[in-house]
């Protein structure tokens, strides 16, 4: 990476910190734009970058992917989380917690869903994909996973993959296929946000009735090394869990 690339990233980080402190609503936007800039410093002859991609799934619903990096070394599927404070949870857990107060859907599972959609679209096996969840440096993530990095580690993490999986022609063919499948309609993107909110409401209603929102089986109380939790009675066929 050249000096001007480092300089651009440093200036952007400073600007993001300053505006984020003044305007909290800017934090999410700057989080994704920070990753955009970091990814843009990758050499184009080896990496093709696509940001904010929306694709249609087999069930007719849509999924939004923050960043996709199509490279000679595999396809990186990147989910950005611009959270601050302590982030706790488990790799298999349904929800994680921010600062012991706010909960959000497990981003590893969220990103796995993105990867599955891409695998179906491109007709590729999962070993061709490299899922990564990126947290801002304002977060202190307590979940142990090689798939989780901070923004400052992202470029190095991507560049650490050296085994060639795709030819240059395949890289460009895949890039064009994703571009052609990307949904740009503003109305479709608004509908996507509404669908997410509706899914959350339906999920919470199911859990409140002790019904697994994933498979419809009964939820039962269990005890693990981290305390009580609700788990699907169809385990191990369904591994849905939620902390109490």
C-alpha atoms as a printed R data frame, in Angstrom:
    type eleno elety resid chain resno       x       y       z
1   ATOM     1    CA   UNK     A     1   0.000   0.000   0.000
2   ATOM     2    CA   UNK     A     2   1.395   3.382  -1.021
3   ATOM     3    CA   UNK     A     3   1.907   6.362   1.296
4   ATOM     4    CA   UNK     A     4  -1.088   8.259  -0.128
5   ATOM     5    CA   UNK     A     5  -3.325   5.268   0.670
6   ATOM     6    CA   UNK     A     6  -2.251   5.306   4.324
7   ATOM     7    CA   UNK     A     7  -2.704   9.070   4.433
8   ATOM     8    CA   UNK     A     8  -6.243   8.843   3.001
9   ATOM     9    CA   UNK     A     9  -7.268   6.192   5.541
10  ATOM    10    CA   UNK     A    10  -5.832   8.179   8.481
11  ATOM    11    CA   UNK     A    11  -7.625  11.367   7.412
12  ATOM    12    CA   UNK     A    12 -10.884   9.475   6.969
13  ATOM    13    CA   UNK     A    13 -10.594   7.828  10.395
14  ATOM    14    CA   UNK     A    14 -10.042  11.243  12.008
15  ATOM    15    CA   UNK     A    15 -12.994  12.729  10.144
16  ATOM    16    CA   UNK     A    16 -15.184   9.748  11.046
17  ATOM    17    CA   UNK     A    17 -14.260  10.068  14.728
18  ATOM    18    CA   UNK     A    18 -14.933  13.811  14.757
19  ATOM    19    CA   UNK     A    19 -18.295  13.699  12.967
20  ATOM    20    CA   UNK     A    20 -19.335  10.511  14.762
21  ATOM    21    CA   UNK     A    21 -18.864  12.260  18.100
22  ATOM    22    CA   UNK     A    22 -21.008  15.208  16.971
23  ATOM    23    CA   UNK     A    23 -23.596  13.382  14.877
24  ATOM    24    CA   UNK     A    24 -24.277   9.839  16.198
25  ATOM    25    CA   UNK     A    25 -26.341   9.003  13.093
26  ATOM    26    CA   UNK     A    26 -23.168   9.355  10.995
27  ATOM    27    CA   UNK     A    27 -21.427   6.455  12.752
28  ATOM    28    CA   UNK     A    28 -22.997   3.629  10.752
29  ATOM    29    CA   UNK     A    29 -22.438   5.392   7.442
30  ATOM    30    CA   UNK     A    30 -18.818   6.200   8.252
31  ATOM    31    CA   UNK     A    31 -18.246   2.635   9.419
32  ATOM    32    CA   UNK     A    32 -19.118   1.242   6.001
33  ATOM    33    CA   UNK     A    33 -17.302   4.038   4.152
34  ATOM    34    CA   UNK     A    34 -14.165   3.337   6.190
35  ATOM    35    CA   UNK     A    35 -14.237  -0.264   5.000
36  ATOM    36    CA   UNK     A    36 -14.925   0.960   1.440
37  ATOM    37    CA   UNK     A    37 -11.719   2.998   1.505
38  ATOM    38    CA   UNK     A    38  -9.636   0.201   3.041
39  ATOM    39    CA   UNK     A    39 -10.825  -2.235   0.377
40  ATOM    40    CA   UNK     A    40 -10.162   0.281  -2.401
41  ATOM    41    CA   UNK     A    41  -6.435   0.099  -1.603
42  ATOM    42    CA   UNK     A    42  -6.259  -3.564  -2.648
43  ATOM    43    CA   UNK     A    43  -4.582  -4.088  -6.059
44  ATOM    44    CA   UNK     A    44  -7.293  -4.218  -8.744
45  ATOM    45    CA   UNK     A    45  -5.536  -6.885 -10.801
46  ATOM    46    CA   UNK     A    46  -6.048  -9.326  -7.904
47  ATOM    47    CA   UNK     A    47  -9.174  -8.015  -6.172
48  ATOM    48    CA   UNK     A    48 -12.532  -6.743  -7.436
49  ATOM    49    CA   UNK     A    49 -14.618  -4.796  -4.897
50  ATOM    50    CA   UNK     A    50 -18.422  -4.586  -4.726
51  ATOM    51    CA   UNK     A    51 -20.151  -2.585  -1.984
52  ATOM    52    CA   UNK     A    52 -23.758  -2.554  -0.745
53  ATOM    53    CA   UNK     A    53 -25.029  -5.434  -2.873
54  ATOM    54    CA   UNK     A    54 -28.656  -6.568  -2.688
55  ATOM    55    CA   UNK     A    55 -29.573  -9.993  -4.067
56  ATOM    56    CA   UNK     A    56 -32.764 -12.007  -4.364
57  ATOM    57    CA   UNK     A    57 -32.830 -15.358  -2.559
58  ATOM    58    CA   UNK     A    58 -34.518 -18.536  -3.721
59  ATOM    59    CA   UNK     A    59 -37.488 -17.928  -1.418
60  ATOM    60    CA   UNK     A    60 -38.144 -14.566  -3.081
61  ATOM    61    CA   UNK     A    61 -36.820 -12.519  -0.150
62  ATOM    62    CA   UNK     A    62 -33.836 -10.210  -0.486
63  ATOM    63    CA   UNK     A    63 -30.506 -10.038   1.331
64  ATOM    64    CA   UNK     A    64 -28.144  -7.077   1.578
65  ATOM    65    CA   UNK     A    65 -24.381  -7.666   1.684
66  ATOM    66    CA   UNK     A    66 -22.124  -4.839   2.860
67  ATOM    67    CA   UNK     A    67 -19.012  -5.781   0.868
68  ATOM    68    CA   UNK     A    68 -17.927  -8.530  -1.525
69  ATOM    69    CA   UNK     A    69 -14.308  -8.946  -2.583
70  ATOM    70    CA   UNK     A    70 -13.851 -11.258  -5.554
71  ATOM    71    CA   UNK     A    71 -10.201 -12.254  -5.702
72  ATOM    72    CA   UNK     A    72  -7.828 -14.799  -7.161
73  ATOM    73    CA   UNK     A    73  -7.735 -16.312  -3.648
74  ATOM    74    CA   UNK     A    74 -11.455 -16.731  -3.079
75  ATOM    75    CA   UNK     A    75 -14.564 -14.620  -2.539
76  ATOM    76    CA   UNK     A    76 -14.599 -12.561   0.657
77  ATOM    77    CA   UNK     A    77 -18.065 -11.878   2.086
78  ATOM    78    CA   UNK     A    78 -17.807  -8.996   4.549
79  ATOM    79    CA   UNK     A    79 -20.340  -7.807   7.124
80  ATOM    80    CA   UNK     A    80 -19.598  -4.478   8.839
81  ATOM    81    CA   UNK     A    81 -20.686  -3.728  12.420
82  ATOM    82    CA   UNK     A    82 -20.003  -0.225  13.722
83  ATOM    83    CA   UNK     A    83 -20.801  -0.963  17.371
84  ATOM    84    CA   UNK     A    84 -18.980   0.409  20.405
85  ATOM    85    CA   UNK     A    85 -18.316  -1.071  23.817
86  ATOM    86    CA   UNK     A    86 -18.262  -4.686  24.997
87  ATOM    87    CA   UNK     A    87 -19.642  -7.246  22.565
88  ATOM    88    CA   UNK     A    88 -20.432 -10.630  24.090
89  ATOM    89    CA   UNK     A    89 -22.043 -13.810  22.817
90  ATOM    90    CA   UNK     A    90 -21.126 -17.183  21.365
91  ATOM    91    CA   UNK     A    91 -20.352 -18.423  17.871
92  ATOM    92    CA   UNK     A    92 -23.485 -20.612  17.830
93  ATOM    93    CA   UNK     A    93 -25.738 -18.247  19.808
94  ATOM    94    CA   UNK     A    94 -28.693 -16.616  18.075
95  ATOM    95    CA   UNK     A    95 -28.081 -13.173  19.578
96  ATOM    96    CA   UNK     A    96 -25.124 -11.174  20.876
97  ATOM    97    CA   UNK     A    97 -25.133  -8.387  23.446
98  ATOM    98    CA   UNK     A    98 -23.685  -4.890  23.381
99  ATOM    99    CA   UNK     A    99 -22.642  -3.454  26.753
100 ATOM   100    CA   UNK     A   100 -24.744  -6.092  28.602
101 ATOM   101    CA   UNK     A   101 -27.861  -4.177  27.551
102 ATOM   102    CA   UNK     A   102 -28.697  -4.226  23.837
103 ATOM   103    CA   UNK     A   103 -29.029  -7.374  21.750
104 ATOM   104    CA   UNK     A   104 -28.505  -7.924  18.029
105 ATOM   105    CA   UNK     A   105 -28.569 -10.913  15.698
106 ATOM   106    CA   UNK     A   106 -25.375 -12.985  15.578
107 ATOM   107    CA   UNK     A   107 -23.415 -11.401  12.665
108 ATOM   108    CA   UNK     A   108 -21.540 -14.651  11.982
109 ATOM   109    CA   UNK     A   109 -24.857 -16.372  11.243
110 ATOM   110    CA   UNK     A   110 -26.057 -13.326   9.341
111 ATOM   111    CA   UNK     A   111 -22.962 -13.388   7.157
112 ATOM   112    CA   UNK     A   112 -23.237 -17.152   6.660
113 ATOM   113    CA   UNK     A   113 -26.678 -16.532   5.172
114 ATOM   114    CA   UNK     A   114 -25.121 -14.009   2.775
115 ATOM   115    CA   UNK     A   115 -22.508 -16.562   1.775
116 ATOM   116    CA   UNK     A   116 -25.175 -19.215   1.111
117 ATOM   117    CA   UNK     A   117 -27.065 -16.820  -1.166
118 ATOM   118    CA   UNK     A   118 -23.894 -16.096  -3.144
119 ATOM   119    CA   UNK     A   119 -23.013 -19.786  -3.365
120 ATOM   120    CA   UNK     A   120 -26.439 -20.536  -4.840
121 ATOM   121    CA   UNK     A   121 -26.275 -17.605  -7.265
122 ATOM   122    CA   UNK     A   122 -22.779 -18.449  -8.502
123 ATOM   123    CA   UNK     A   123 -23.219 -22.233  -8.260
124 ATOM   124    CA   UNK     A   124 -20.029 -22.570  -6.239
125 ATOM   125    CA   UNK     A   125 -19.147 -24.673  -3.189
126 ATOM   126    CA   UNK     A   126 -18.762 -22.993   0.204
127 ATOM   127    CA   UNK     A   127 -14.996 -23.577   0.287
128 ATOM   128    CA   UNK     A   128 -14.675 -20.840  -2.372
129 ATOM   129    CA   UNK     A   129 -15.903 -18.238   0.127
130 ATOM   130    CA   UNK     A   130 -14.201 -16.484   3.043
131 ATOM   131    CA   UNK     A   131 -16.706 -14.850   5.457
132 ATOM   132    CA   UNK     A   132 -15.433 -11.958   7.581
133 ATOM   133    CA   UNK     A   133 -17.230  -9.808  10.168
134 ATOM   134    CA   UNK     A   134 -15.574  -6.410  10.690
135 ATOM   135    CA   UNK     A   135 -16.012  -4.403  13.897
136 ATOM   136    CA   UNK     A   136 -14.889  -0.824  14.417
137 ATOM   137    CA   UNK     A   137 -12.008  -0.196  16.792
138 ATOM   138    CA   UNK     A   138 -14.497   1.266  19.258
139 ATOM   139    CA   UNK     A   139 -15.733  -2.258  20.006
140 ATOM   140    CA   UNK     A   140 -14.203  -4.755  22.416
141 ATOM   141    CA   UNK     A   141 -15.352  -8.096  21.003
142 ATOM   142    CA   UNK     A   142 -15.263 -10.987  23.458
143 ATOM   143    CA   UNK     A   143 -16.401 -13.613  20.939
144 ATOM   144    CA   UNK     A   144 -13.486 -15.784  19.812
145 ATOM   145    CA   UNK     A   145 -13.541 -16.464  16.074
146 ATOM   146    CA   UNK     A   146 -11.014 -16.210  13.248
147 ATOM   147    CA   UNK     A   147 -13.834 -14.783  11.132
148 ATOM   148    CA   UNK     A   148 -13.959 -11.612  13.267
149 ATOM   149    CA   UNK     A   149 -11.503  -8.723  12.719
150 ATOM   150    CA   UNK     A   150 -11.284  -5.019  13.461
151 ATOM   151    CA   UNK     A   151 -11.163  -2.431  10.668
152 ATOM   152    CA   UNK     A   152  -7.450  -1.909  11.265
153 ATOM   153    CA   UNK     A   153  -6.838  -5.645  10.676
154 ATOM   154    CA   UNK     A   154  -9.039  -6.108   7.607
155 ATOM   155    CA   UNK     A   155  -6.549  -5.459   4.829
156 ATOM   156    CA   UNK     A   156  -3.902  -7.674   6.404
157 ATOM   157    CA   UNK     A   157  -6.486 -10.439   6.960
158 ATOM   158    CA   UNK     A   158  -7.491 -10.403   3.287
159 ATOM   159    CA   UNK     A   159  -3.911 -10.295   2.064
160 ATOM   160    CA   UNK     A   160  -3.003 -13.278   4.256
161 ATOM   161    CA   UNK     A   161  -4.794 -15.613   1.818
162 ATOM   162    CA   UNK     A   162  -2.242 -16.679  -0.802
163 ATOM   163    CA   UNK     A   163  -3.617 -19.919  -2.271
164 ATOM   164    CA   UNK     A   164  -5.010 -19.296  -5.756
165 ATOM   165    CA   UNK     A   165  -8.583 -20.527  -6.277
166 ATOM   166    CA   UNK     A   166  -9.724 -18.535  -9.313
167 ATOM   167    CA   UNK     A   167  -8.215 -17.471 -12.614
168 ATOM   168    CA   UNK     A   168  -8.307 -13.824 -13.681
169 ATOM   169    CA   UNK     A   169 -11.068 -14.607 -16.211
170 ATOM   170    CA   UNK     A   170 -13.136 -16.386 -13.546
171 ATOM   171    CA   UNK     A   171 -12.689 -13.450 -11.185
172 ATOM   172    CA   UNK     A   172 -14.109 -10.999 -13.742
173 ATOM   173    CA   UNK     A   173 -16.903 -13.382 -14.793
174 ATOM   174    CA   UNK     A   174 -18.060 -13.762 -11.176
175 ATOM   175    CA   UNK     A   175 -17.824 -10.004 -10.612
176 ATOM   176    CA   UNK     A   176 -20.021  -9.292 -13.643
177 ATOM   177    CA   UNK     A   177 -22.570 -11.929 -12.632
178 ATOM   178    CA   UNK     A   178 -22.980 -10.368  -9.183
179 ATOM   179    CA   UNK     A   179 -23.204  -6.879 -10.708
180 ATOM   180    CA   UNK     A   180 -25.933  -8.014 -13.092
181 ATOM   181    CA   UNK     A   181 -27.869  -9.607 -10.204
182 ATOM   182    CA   UNK     A   182 -27.546  -6.577  -7.913
183 ATOM   183    CA   UNK     A   183 -30.891  -4.889  -7.175
184 ATOM   184    CA   UNK     A   184 -30.605  -1.097  -7.494
185 ATOM   185    CA   UNK     A   185 -34.281  -0.159  -7.163
186 ATOM   186    CA   UNK     A   186 -34.853   2.254  -4.259
187 ATOM   187    CA   UNK     A   187 -38.333   0.836  -3.689
188 ATOM   188    CA   UNK     A   188 -36.939  -2.716  -3.493
189 ATOM   189    CA   UNK     A   189 -34.377  -1.580  -0.946
190 ATOM   190    CA   UNK     A   190 -37.072   0.118   1.137
191 ATOM   191    CA   UNK     A   191 -39.134  -3.073   1.003
192 ATOM   192    CA   UNK     A   192 -36.053  -4.995   2.167
193 ATOM   193    CA   UNK     A   193 -35.837  -2.849   5.328
194 ATOM   194    CA   UNK     A   194 -39.564  -3.327   6.002
195 ATOM   195    CA   UNK     A   195 -39.208  -7.102   5.557
196 ATOM   196    CA   UNK     A   196 -36.342  -7.188   8.068
197 ATOM   197    CA   UNK     A   197 -38.463  -5.352  10.656
198 ATOM   198    CA   UNK     A   198 -41.372  -7.722  10.045
199 ATOM   199    CA   UNK     A   199 -39.099 -10.760  10.409
200 ATOM   200    CA   UNK     A   200 -37.840  -9.417  13.745
201 ATOM   201    CA   UNK     A   201 -41.420  -8.940  15.005
202 ATOM   202    CA   UNK     A   202 -42.446 -12.453  13.939
203 ATOM   203    CA   UNK     A   203 -39.295 -13.943  15.485
204 ATOM   204    CA   UNK     A   204 -39.959 -12.234  18.832
205 ATOM   205    CA   UNK     A   205 -43.600 -13.376  18.823
206 ATOM   206    CA   UNK     A   206 -42.515 -16.986  18.254
207 ATOM   207    CA   UNK     A   207 -39.942 -16.852  21.057
208 ATOM   208    CA   UNK     A   208 -42.515 -15.321  23.426
209 ATOM   209    CA   UNK     A   209 -44.711 -18.371  22.770
210 ATOM   210    CA   UNK     A   210 -41.756 -20.753  23.332
211 ATOM   211    CA   UNK     A   211 -41.760 -21.705  19.666
212 ATOM   212    CA   UNK     A   212 -38.499 -21.999  17.743
213 ATOM   213    CA   UNK     A   213 -38.554 -19.267  15.049
214 ATOM   214    CA   UNK     A   214 -36.267 -21.360  12.868
215 ATOM   215    CA   UNK     A   215 -38.069 -24.722  12.653
216 ATOM   216    CA   UNK     A   216 -41.319 -24.346  14.631
217 ATOM   217    CA   UNK     A   217 -40.454 -26.872  17.353
218 ATOM   218    CA   UNK     A   218 -40.900 -26.192  21.060
219 ATOM   219    CA   UNK     A   219 -38.262 -24.179  22.956
220 ATOM   220    CA   UNK     A   220 -37.051 -25.728  26.210
221 ATOM   221    CA   UNK     A   221 -34.960 -24.350  29.054
222 ATOM   222    CA   UNK     A   222 -31.408 -25.658  29.306
223 ATOM   223    CA   UNK     A   223 -28.306 -24.893  31.335
224 ATOM   224    CA   UNK     A   224 -24.863 -24.390  29.819
225 ATOM   225    CA   UNK     A   225 -21.496 -23.232  31.104
226 ATOM   226    CA   UNK     A   226 -22.656 -19.607  30.713
227 ATOM   227    CA   UNK     A   227 -25.963 -20.109  32.529
228 ATOM   228    CA   UNK     A   228 -29.575 -20.699  31.523
229 ATOM   229    CA   UNK     A   229 -30.706 -20.476  27.917
230 ATOM   230    CA   UNK     A   230 -33.609 -21.528  25.725
231 ATOM   231    CA   UNK     A   231 -32.836 -24.122  23.080
232 ATOM   232    CA   UNK     A   232 -34.787 -25.889  20.365
233 ATOM   233    CA   UNK     A   233 -36.225 -29.255  21.385
234 ATOM   234    CA   UNK     A   234 -35.207 -30.590  17.950
235 ATOM   235    CA   UNK     A   235 -31.489 -30.299  18.794
236 ATOM   236    CA   UNK     A   236 -29.132 -31.339  17.162
237 ATOM   237    CA   UNK     A   237 -31.176 -31.086  13.953
238 ATOM   238    CA   UNK     A   238 -31.927 -27.457  14.856
239 ATOM   239    CA   UNK     A   239 -29.366 -25.521  16.919
240 ATOM   240    CA   UNK     A   240 -31.403 -22.406  17.682
241 ATOM   241    CA   UNK     A   241 -30.570 -20.937  21.104
242 ATOM   242    CA   UNK     A   242 -31.283 -17.704  22.924
243 ATOM   243    CA   UNK     A   243 -29.812 -16.521  26.224
244 ATOM   244    CA   UNK     A   244 -32.050 -15.878  29.219
